[in-house]
PDB file of C-alpha atoms in Angstrom:
ATOM      1  CA  MET Y   1      -9.223  11.895  10.665  1.00 60.00           C
ATOM      2  CA  GLN Y   2     -12.425  13.362   9.286  1.00 61.00           C
ATOM      3  CA  LEU Y   3     -12.970  13.404   5.527  1.00 55.00           C
ATOM      4  CA  SER Y   4     -13.103  17.219   5.342  1.00 60.00           C
ATOM      5  CA  GLU Y   5      -9.818  17.523   7.288  1.00 64.00           C
ATOM      6  CA  PHE Y   6      -8.148  14.954   5.043  1.00 60.00           C
ATOM      7  CA  LEU Y   7      -9.207  16.734   1.855  1.00 56.00           C
ATOM      8  CA  ALA Y   8      -8.043  20.086   3.243  1.00 59.00           C
ATOM      9  CA  ARG Y   9      -4.601  18.710   4.183  1.00 58.00           C
ATOM     10  CA  PHE Y  10      -3.922  16.350   1.280  1.00 55.00           C
ATOM     11  CA  HIS Y  11      -1.648  17.578  -1.464  1.00 51.00           C
ATOM     12  CA  ILE Y  12       0.543  15.782  -3.939  1.00 46.00           C
ATOM     13  CA  GLN Y  13       4.241  15.892  -3.354  1.00 39.00           C
ATOM     14  CA  GLN Y  14       6.767  13.284  -4.279  1.00 36.00           C
ATOM     15  CA  PRO Y  15       8.436  11.948  -1.123  1.00 33.00           C
ATOM     16  CA  SER Y  16      11.504   9.813  -1.490  1.00 37.00           C
ATOM     17  CA  ASN Y  17      11.654   6.153  -0.520  1.00 39.00           C
ATOM     18  CA  ASP Y  18      12.874   5.444   2.999  1.00 37.00           C
ATOM     19  CA  VAL Y  19      14.747   2.293   1.940  1.00 41.00           C
ATOM     20  CA  GLY Y  20      17.201   2.573  -0.926  1.00 44.00           C
ATOM     21  CA  PHE Y  21      17.200   0.204  -3.878  1.00 44.00           C
ATOM     22  CA  PRO Y  22      20.367   0.007  -5.964  1.00 46.00           C
ATOM     23  CA  ILE Y  23      19.869   2.267  -8.964  1.00 45.00           C
ATOM     24  CA  GLN Y  24      21.385  -0.332 -11.304  1.00 47.00           C
ATOM     25  CA  MET Y  25      18.696  -2.838 -10.235  1.00 50.00           C
ATOM     26  CA  ARG Y  26      15.725  -0.570 -10.972  1.00 49.00           C
ATOM     27  CA  ASN Y  27      15.728  -1.421 -14.681  1.00 57.00           C
ATOM     28  CA  ILE Y  28      15.226  -5.128 -13.989  1.00 64.00           C
ATOM     29  CA  ALA Y  29      12.598  -4.788 -11.241  1.00 73.00           C
ATOM     30  CA  LYS Y  30       9.217  -6.385 -11.927  1.00 87.00           C
ATOM     31  CA  GLN Y  31       6.725  -3.565 -12.490  1.00 92.00           C
ATOM     32  CA  SER Y  32       3.634  -3.614 -10.313  1.00 94.00           C
ATOM     33  CA  ALA Y  33       1.011  -1.233  -8.980  1.00 96.00           C
ATOM     34  CA  VAL Y  34      -1.201  -1.007  -5.912  1.00 97.00           C
ATOM     35  CA  LEU Y  35      -4.306   0.921  -5.065  1.00 97.00           C
ATOM     36  CA  VAL Y  36      -4.272   2.782  -1.755  1.00 97.00           C
ATOM     37  CA  PRO Y  37      -8.018   2.863  -0.975  1.00 97.00           C
ATOM     38  CA  LEU Y  38      -8.992   5.609   1.430  1.00 96.00           C
ATOM     39  CA  VAL Y  39     -12.515   4.875   2.605  1.00 96.00           C
ATOM     40  CA  ASN Y  40     -14.982   7.167   4.319  1.00 94.00           C
ATOM     41  CA  VAL Y  41     -16.286   5.161   7.299  1.00 93.00           C
ATOM     42  CA  SER Y  42     -18.833   7.262   9.213  1.00 90.00           C
ATOM     43  CA  GLY Y  43     -17.008  10.469   8.282  1.00 90.00           C
ATOM     44  CA  GLU Y  44     -13.548   9.194   9.252  1.00 93.00           C
ATOM     45  CA  ILE Y  45     -10.892   8.153   6.722  1.00 94.00           C
ATOM     46  CA  HIS Y  46      -9.721   4.525   6.917  1.00 96.00           C
ATOM     47  CA  LEU Y  47      -7.254   2.596   4.779  1.00 97.00           C
ATOM     48  CA  LEU Y  48      -8.524  -0.624   3.246  1.00 98.00           C
ATOM     49  CA  LEU Y  49      -5.845  -3.308   3.541  1.00 98.00           C
ATOM     50  CA  CYS Y  50      -5.577  -6.984   2.640  1.00 97.00           C
ATOM     51  CA  LYS Y  51      -3.761  -9.919   4.191  1.00 96.00           C
ATOM     52  CA  ARG Y  52      -2.212 -12.379   1.768  1.00 93.00           C
ATOM     53  CA  PRO Y  53      -2.630 -16.141   2.228  1.00 92.00           C
ATOM     54  CA  ASP Y  54       0.305 -17.913   3.869  1.00 83.00           C
ATOM     55  CA  TYR Y  55       0.881 -20.276   0.924  1.00 85.00           C
ATOM     56  CA  LEU Y  56       1.653 -17.653  -1.747  1.00 78.00           C
ATOM     57  CA  LYS Y  57       5.091 -17.611  -3.398  1.00 78.00           C
ATOM     58  CA  HIS Y  58       5.644 -13.843  -3.082  1.00 71.00           C
ATOM     59  CA  HIS Y  59       5.090 -12.066   0.240  1.00 71.00           C
ATOM     60  CA  PRO Y  60       3.068 -14.839   1.956  1.00 80.00           C
ATOM     61  CA  GLY Y  61       0.928 -13.774   4.911  1.00 86.00           C
ATOM     62  CA  GLN Y  62       1.857 -10.115   4.556  1.00 92.00           C
ATOM     63  CA  ILE Y  63      -0.475  -7.154   4.882  1.00 96.00           C
ATOM     64  CA  CYS Y  64      -0.753  -5.278   1.624  1.00 95.00           C
ATOM     65  CA  PHE Y  65      -2.818  -3.063  -0.620  1.00 97.00           C
ATOM     66  CA  PRO Y  66      -4.742  -4.604  -3.507  1.00 97.00           C
ATOM     67  CA  GLY Y  67      -2.436  -4.757  -6.518  1.00 95.00           C
ATOM     68  CA  GLY Y  68      -0.058  -6.850  -8.524  1.00 93.00           C
ATOM     69  CA  LYS Y  69       2.216  -7.170 -11.531  1.00 93.00           C
ATOM     70  CA  LEU Y  70       1.771  -5.291 -14.789  1.00 94.00           C
ATOM     71  CA  GLU Y  71       0.267  -7.564 -17.442  1.00 95.00           C
ATOM     72  CA  ASP Y  72       0.489  -7.177 -21.226  1.00 94.00           C
ATOM     73  CA  SER Y  73      -3.243  -6.414 -21.360  1.00 95.00           C
ATOM     74  CA  ASP Y  74      -2.864  -3.418 -18.984  1.00 95.00           C
ATOM     75  CA  ALA Y  75      -2.700  -0.035 -20.723  1.00 94.00           C
ATOM     76  CA  ASN Y  76      -0.562   1.354 -17.888  1.00 94.00           C
ATOM     77  CA  LEU Y  77       0.190   0.868 -14.193  1.00 94.00           C
ATOM     78  CA  LEU Y  78      -3.013   2.621 -13.115  1.00 95.00           C
ATOM     79  CA  ALA Y  79      -4.941   0.041 -15.151  1.00 95.00           C
ATOM     80  CA  THR Y  80      -2.964  -2.648 -13.302  1.00 96.00           C
ATOM     81  CA  ALA Y  81      -3.931  -1.240  -9.907  1.00 96.00           C
ATOM     82  CA  LEU Y  82      -7.614  -0.950 -10.869  1.00 96.00           C
ATOM     83  CA  ARG Y  83      -7.748  -4.430 -12.451  1.00 97.00           C
ATOM     84  CA  GLU Y  84      -6.030  -6.087  -9.504  1.00 97.00           C
ATOM     85  CA  THR Y  85      -8.344  -4.313  -7.039  1.00 97.00           C
ATOM     86  CA  CYS Y  86     -11.363  -5.689  -8.870  1.00 97.00           C
ATOM     87  CA  GLU Y  87      -9.848  -9.179  -9.113  1.00 97.00           C
ATOM     88  CA  GLU Y  88      -8.649  -9.372  -5.499  1.00 97.00           C
ATOM     89  CA  ILE Y  89     -11.431  -7.696  -3.508  1.00 97.00           C
ATOM     90  CA  GLY Y  90     -14.264  -7.400  -6.046  1.00 97.00           C
ATOM     91  CA  VAL Y  91     -14.364  -3.606  -6.046  1.00 96.00           C
ATOM     92  CA  GLU Y  92     -14.567  -1.733  -9.338  1.00 94.00           C
ATOM     93  CA  ILE Y  93     -12.910   1.651  -8.981  1.00 92.00           C
ATOM     94  CA  ASN Y  94     -13.289   4.224 -11.705  1.00 87.00           C
ATOM     95  CA  ASN Y  95     -10.874   7.027 -12.515  1.00 85.00           C
ATOM     96  CA  GLN Y  96     -13.006   9.671 -10.766  1.00 89.00           C
ATOM     97  CA  HIS Y  97     -12.144   8.039  -7.421  1.00 93.00           C
ATOM     98  CA  VAL Y  98      -8.390   8.177  -8.110  1.00 94.00           C
ATOM     99  CA  ILE Y  99      -7.063  11.346  -6.489  1.00 91.00           C
ATOM    100  CA  GLY Y 100      -3.336  10.961  -7.051  1.00 89.00           C
ATOM    101  CA  ASP Y 101      -0.274   8.800  -7.098  1.00 91.00           C
ATOM    102  CA  MET Y 102       3.078   8.641  -5.374  1.00 92.00           C
ATOM    103  CA  ASP Y 103       6.615   7.787  -6.365  1.00 88.00           C
ATOM    104  CA  SER Y 104       7.353   4.166  -7.070  1.00 89.00           C
ATOM    105  CA  TYR Y 105       8.797   2.085  -4.272  1.00 89.00           C
ATOM    106  CA  TRP Y 106      11.473  -0.539  -4.992  1.00 83.00           C
ATOM    107  CA  THR Y 107      11.459  -3.613  -2.789  1.00 80.00           C
ATOM    108  CA  LEU Y 108      14.391  -5.722  -1.719  1.00 73.00           C
ATOM    109  CA  THR Y 109      12.665  -8.660  -3.452  1.00 75.00           C
ATOM    110  CA  GLY Y 110      12.929  -7.054  -6.908  1.00 81.00           C
ATOM    111  CA  PHE Y 111       9.578  -5.327  -7.397  1.00 83.00           C
ATOM    112  CA  GLU Y 112       8.842  -1.763  -8.404  1.00 90.00           C
ATOM    113  CA  ILE Y 113       5.517  -0.774  -6.835  1.00 93.00           C
ATOM    114  CA  LYS Y 114       3.626   2.263  -8.136  1.00 95.00           C
ATOM    115  CA  PRO Y 115       0.953   3.412  -5.621  1.00 96.00           C
ATOM    116  CA  TYR Y 116      -2.273   5.109  -6.750  1.00 96.00           C
ATOM    117  CA  ILE Y 117      -4.562   6.738  -4.199  1.00 95.00           C
ATOM    118  CA  ALA Y 118      -8.340   6.398  -4.440  1.00 95.00           C
ATOM    119  CA  LEU Y 119     -10.962   8.012  -2.225  1.00 93.00           C
ATOM    120  CA  LEU Y 120     -14.136   5.961  -1.761  1.00 93.00           C
ATOM    121  CA  PRO Y 121     -17.187   7.735  -0.322  1.00 87.00           C
ATOM    122  CA  GLU Y 122     -18.357   4.658   1.613  1.00 91.00           C
ATOM    123  CA  LYS Y 123     -17.363   1.113   2.527  1.00 94.00           C
ATOM    124  CA  PRO Y 124     -17.567  -1.046  -0.581  1.00 95.00           C
ATOM    125  CA  ASN Y 125     -19.080  -4.512  -0.696  1.00 96.00           C
ATOM    126  CA  LEU Y 126     -15.992  -6.738  -0.709  1.00 97.00           C
ATOM    127  CA  VAL Y 127     -15.831 -10.052  -2.554  1.00 97.00           C
ATOM    128  CA  LEU Y 128     -12.439 -11.559  -1.753  1.00 97.00           C
ATOM    129  CA  ALA Y 129     -10.552 -13.780  -4.186  1.00 96.00           C
ATOM    130  CA  THR Y 130      -9.500 -16.244  -1.520  1.00 93.00           C
ATOM    131  CA  ASN Y 131      -6.640 -17.579  -3.660  1.00 93.00           C
ATOM    132  CA  GLU Y 132      -5.019 -14.112  -3.392  1.00 92.00           C
ATOM    133  CA  VAL Y 133      -6.542 -12.492  -0.287  1.00 95.00           C
ATOM    134  CA  ALA Y 134      -7.061 -14.239   3.053  1.00 95.00           C
ATOM    135  CA  SER Y 135      -8.860 -11.267   4.609  1.00 96.00           C
ATOM    136  CA  ALA Y 136      -9.468  -7.531   4.227  1.00 97.00           C
ATOM    137  CA  PHE Y 137      -9.807  -4.908   6.949  1.00 97.00           C
ATOM    138  CA  TYR Y 138      -9.915  -1.175   7.642  1.00 97.00           C
ATOM    139  CA  LEU Y 139      -7.448   0.868   9.706  1.00 96.00           C
ATOM    140  CA  PRO Y 140      -8.254   4.441  10.775  1.00 96.00           C
ATOM    141  CA  LEU Y 141      -5.837   6.891   9.189  1.00 95.00           C
ATOM    142  CA  SER Y 142      -5.673   8.744  12.516  1.00 94.00           C
ATOM    143  CA  GLN Y 143      -4.029   5.692  14.142  1.00 95.00           C
ATOM    144  CA  LEU Y 144      -1.495   5.466  11.319  1.00 95.00           C
ATOM    145  CA  ILE Y 145      -0.639   9.171  11.562  1.00 94.00           C
ATOM    146  CA  ASP Y 146       0.252   8.813  15.260  1.00 94.00           C
ATOM    147  CA  GLN Y 147       3.988   8.011  15.239  1.00 92.00           C
ATOM    148  CA  LYS Y 148       3.734   6.379  18.694  1.00 94.00           C
ATOM    149  CA  ASN Y 149       1.933   3.462  17.021  1.00 94.00           C
ATOM    150  CA  TRP Y 150       4.925   2.590  14.826  1.00 94.00           C
ATOM    151  CA  GLN Y 151       7.955   0.494  15.816  1.00 93.00           C
ATOM    152  CA  ASP Y 152      11.375  -0.140  14.288  1.00 91.00           C
ATOM    153  CA  ILE Y 153      12.001  -3.646  12.959  1.00 84.00           C
ATOM    154  CA  GLN Y 154      15.488  -4.960  12.335  1.00 86.00           C
ATOM    155  CA  PHE Y 155      16.172  -7.857  10.014  1.00 79.00           C
ATOM    156  CA  THR Y 156      18.931  -9.353   7.881  1.00 82.00           C
ATOM    157  CA  ARG Y 157      18.584 -10.240   4.209  1.00 74.00           C
ATOM    158  CA  GLN Y 158      21.433 -11.681   2.177  1.00 79.00           C
ATOM    159  CA  PHE Y 159      23.930 -10.806   4.933  1.00 86.00           C
ATOM    160  CA  SER Y 160      22.882  -7.131   5.030  1.00 84.00           C
ATOM    161  CA  ALA Y 161      21.178  -5.537   8.052  1.00 86.00           C
ATOM    162  CA  TYR Y 162      18.094  -3.387   7.513  1.00 82.00           C
ATOM    163  CA  THR Y 163      15.791  -1.382   9.752  1.00 83.00           C
ATOM    164  CA  LEU Y 164      12.209  -0.814   8.671  1.00 82.00           C
ATOM    165  CA  THR Y 165       9.273   0.630  10.511  1.00 88.00           C
ATOM    166  CA  GLY Y 166       6.125  -1.398  11.206  1.00 92.00           C
ATOM    167  CA  PHE Y 167       2.639  -1.080  12.661  1.00 95.00           C
ATOM    168  CA  GLN Y 168       1.006  -3.880  14.652  1.00 93.00           C
ATOM    169  CA  THR Y 169      -2.571  -4.764  13.618  1.00 94.00           C
ATOM    170  CA  GLU Y 170      -4.927  -7.503  14.771  1.00 94.00           C
ATOM    171  CA  TYR Y 171      -4.108  -9.230  11.447  1.00 94.00           C
ATOM    172  CA  GLY Y 172      -0.358  -9.153  11.990  1.00 92.00           C
ATOM    173  CA  LEU Y 173       2.521  -6.771  11.467  1.00 91.00           C
ATOM    174  CA  LEU Y 174       2.155  -4.181   8.727  1.00 93.00           C
ATOM    175  CA  TRP Y 175       5.692  -3.613   7.486  1.00 89.00           C
ATOM    176  CA  GLY Y 176       7.856  -3.469   4.362  1.00 87.00           C
ATOM    177  CA  ALA Y 177       6.660  -1.770   1.198  1.00 90.00           C
ATOM    178  CA  THR Y 178       3.091  -1.326   2.446  1.00 94.00           C
ATOM    179  CA  ALA Y 179       4.278   0.430   5.602  1.00 94.00           C
ATOM    180  CA  GLN Y 180       6.601   2.668   3.599  1.00 92.00           C
ATOM    181  CA  ILE Y 181       3.822   3.603   1.173  1.00 95.00           C
ATOM    182  CA  ILE Y 182       1.591   4.517   4.123  1.00 95.00           C
ATOM    183  CA  ARG Y 183       4.357   6.560   5.722  1.00 93.00           C
ATOM    184  CA  ASN Y 184       4.883   8.381   2.425  1.00 91.00           C
ATOM    185  CA  LEU Y 185       1.135   9.038   2.233  1.00 92.00           C
ATOM    186  CA  ILE Y 186       1.262  10.531   5.719  1.00 91.00           C
ATOM    187  CA  LYS Y 187       4.034  12.872   4.520  1.00 86.00           C
ATOM    188  CA  HIS Y 188       1.522  14.191   1.952  1.00 78.00           C
ATOM    189  CA  LEU Y 189      -0.633  15.361   4.854  1.00 76.00           C
ATOM    190  CA  ASN Y 190       2.076  17.470   6.505  1.00 63.00           C
TER     191      ASN Y 190
END
């Protein structure tokens, strides 16, 4: 998708989460935020994604956006997303690059994730914090918009069956909260 087409189609709406999270559990979820970096790569919009190291306690080896838990020093969840982006991939994002946000997403593992969308005019120079990020890569938004590239994934957690939708990348399966955030972003374009 070309940058001009993206900007013409993008509008903020608040899509609902595709996977429910018990309303009574939302008050005890760990607050966190992610940055959804949209990057202009030769005139085409790409998403910048990270792959977590396999040894991490939470979400090992998963594909994700830069982000993390709210800390006492963070003024708000946007500050969390911006701080974590700088810490994890070495990219300082300022507020002028942030073009919107989306509804929070509650995970089955007890996290509330608030996504913020940033538009970067060019590929940034990445400096990965290898204790948090094993690798970083770009996916064209046009591939993610094409529903034929997504597949249903069934799994069981605590004796309950779930179906989520995933996207296969060369770095592994993009699924879970990150996939749902991307799918919600795509809804903003329709």
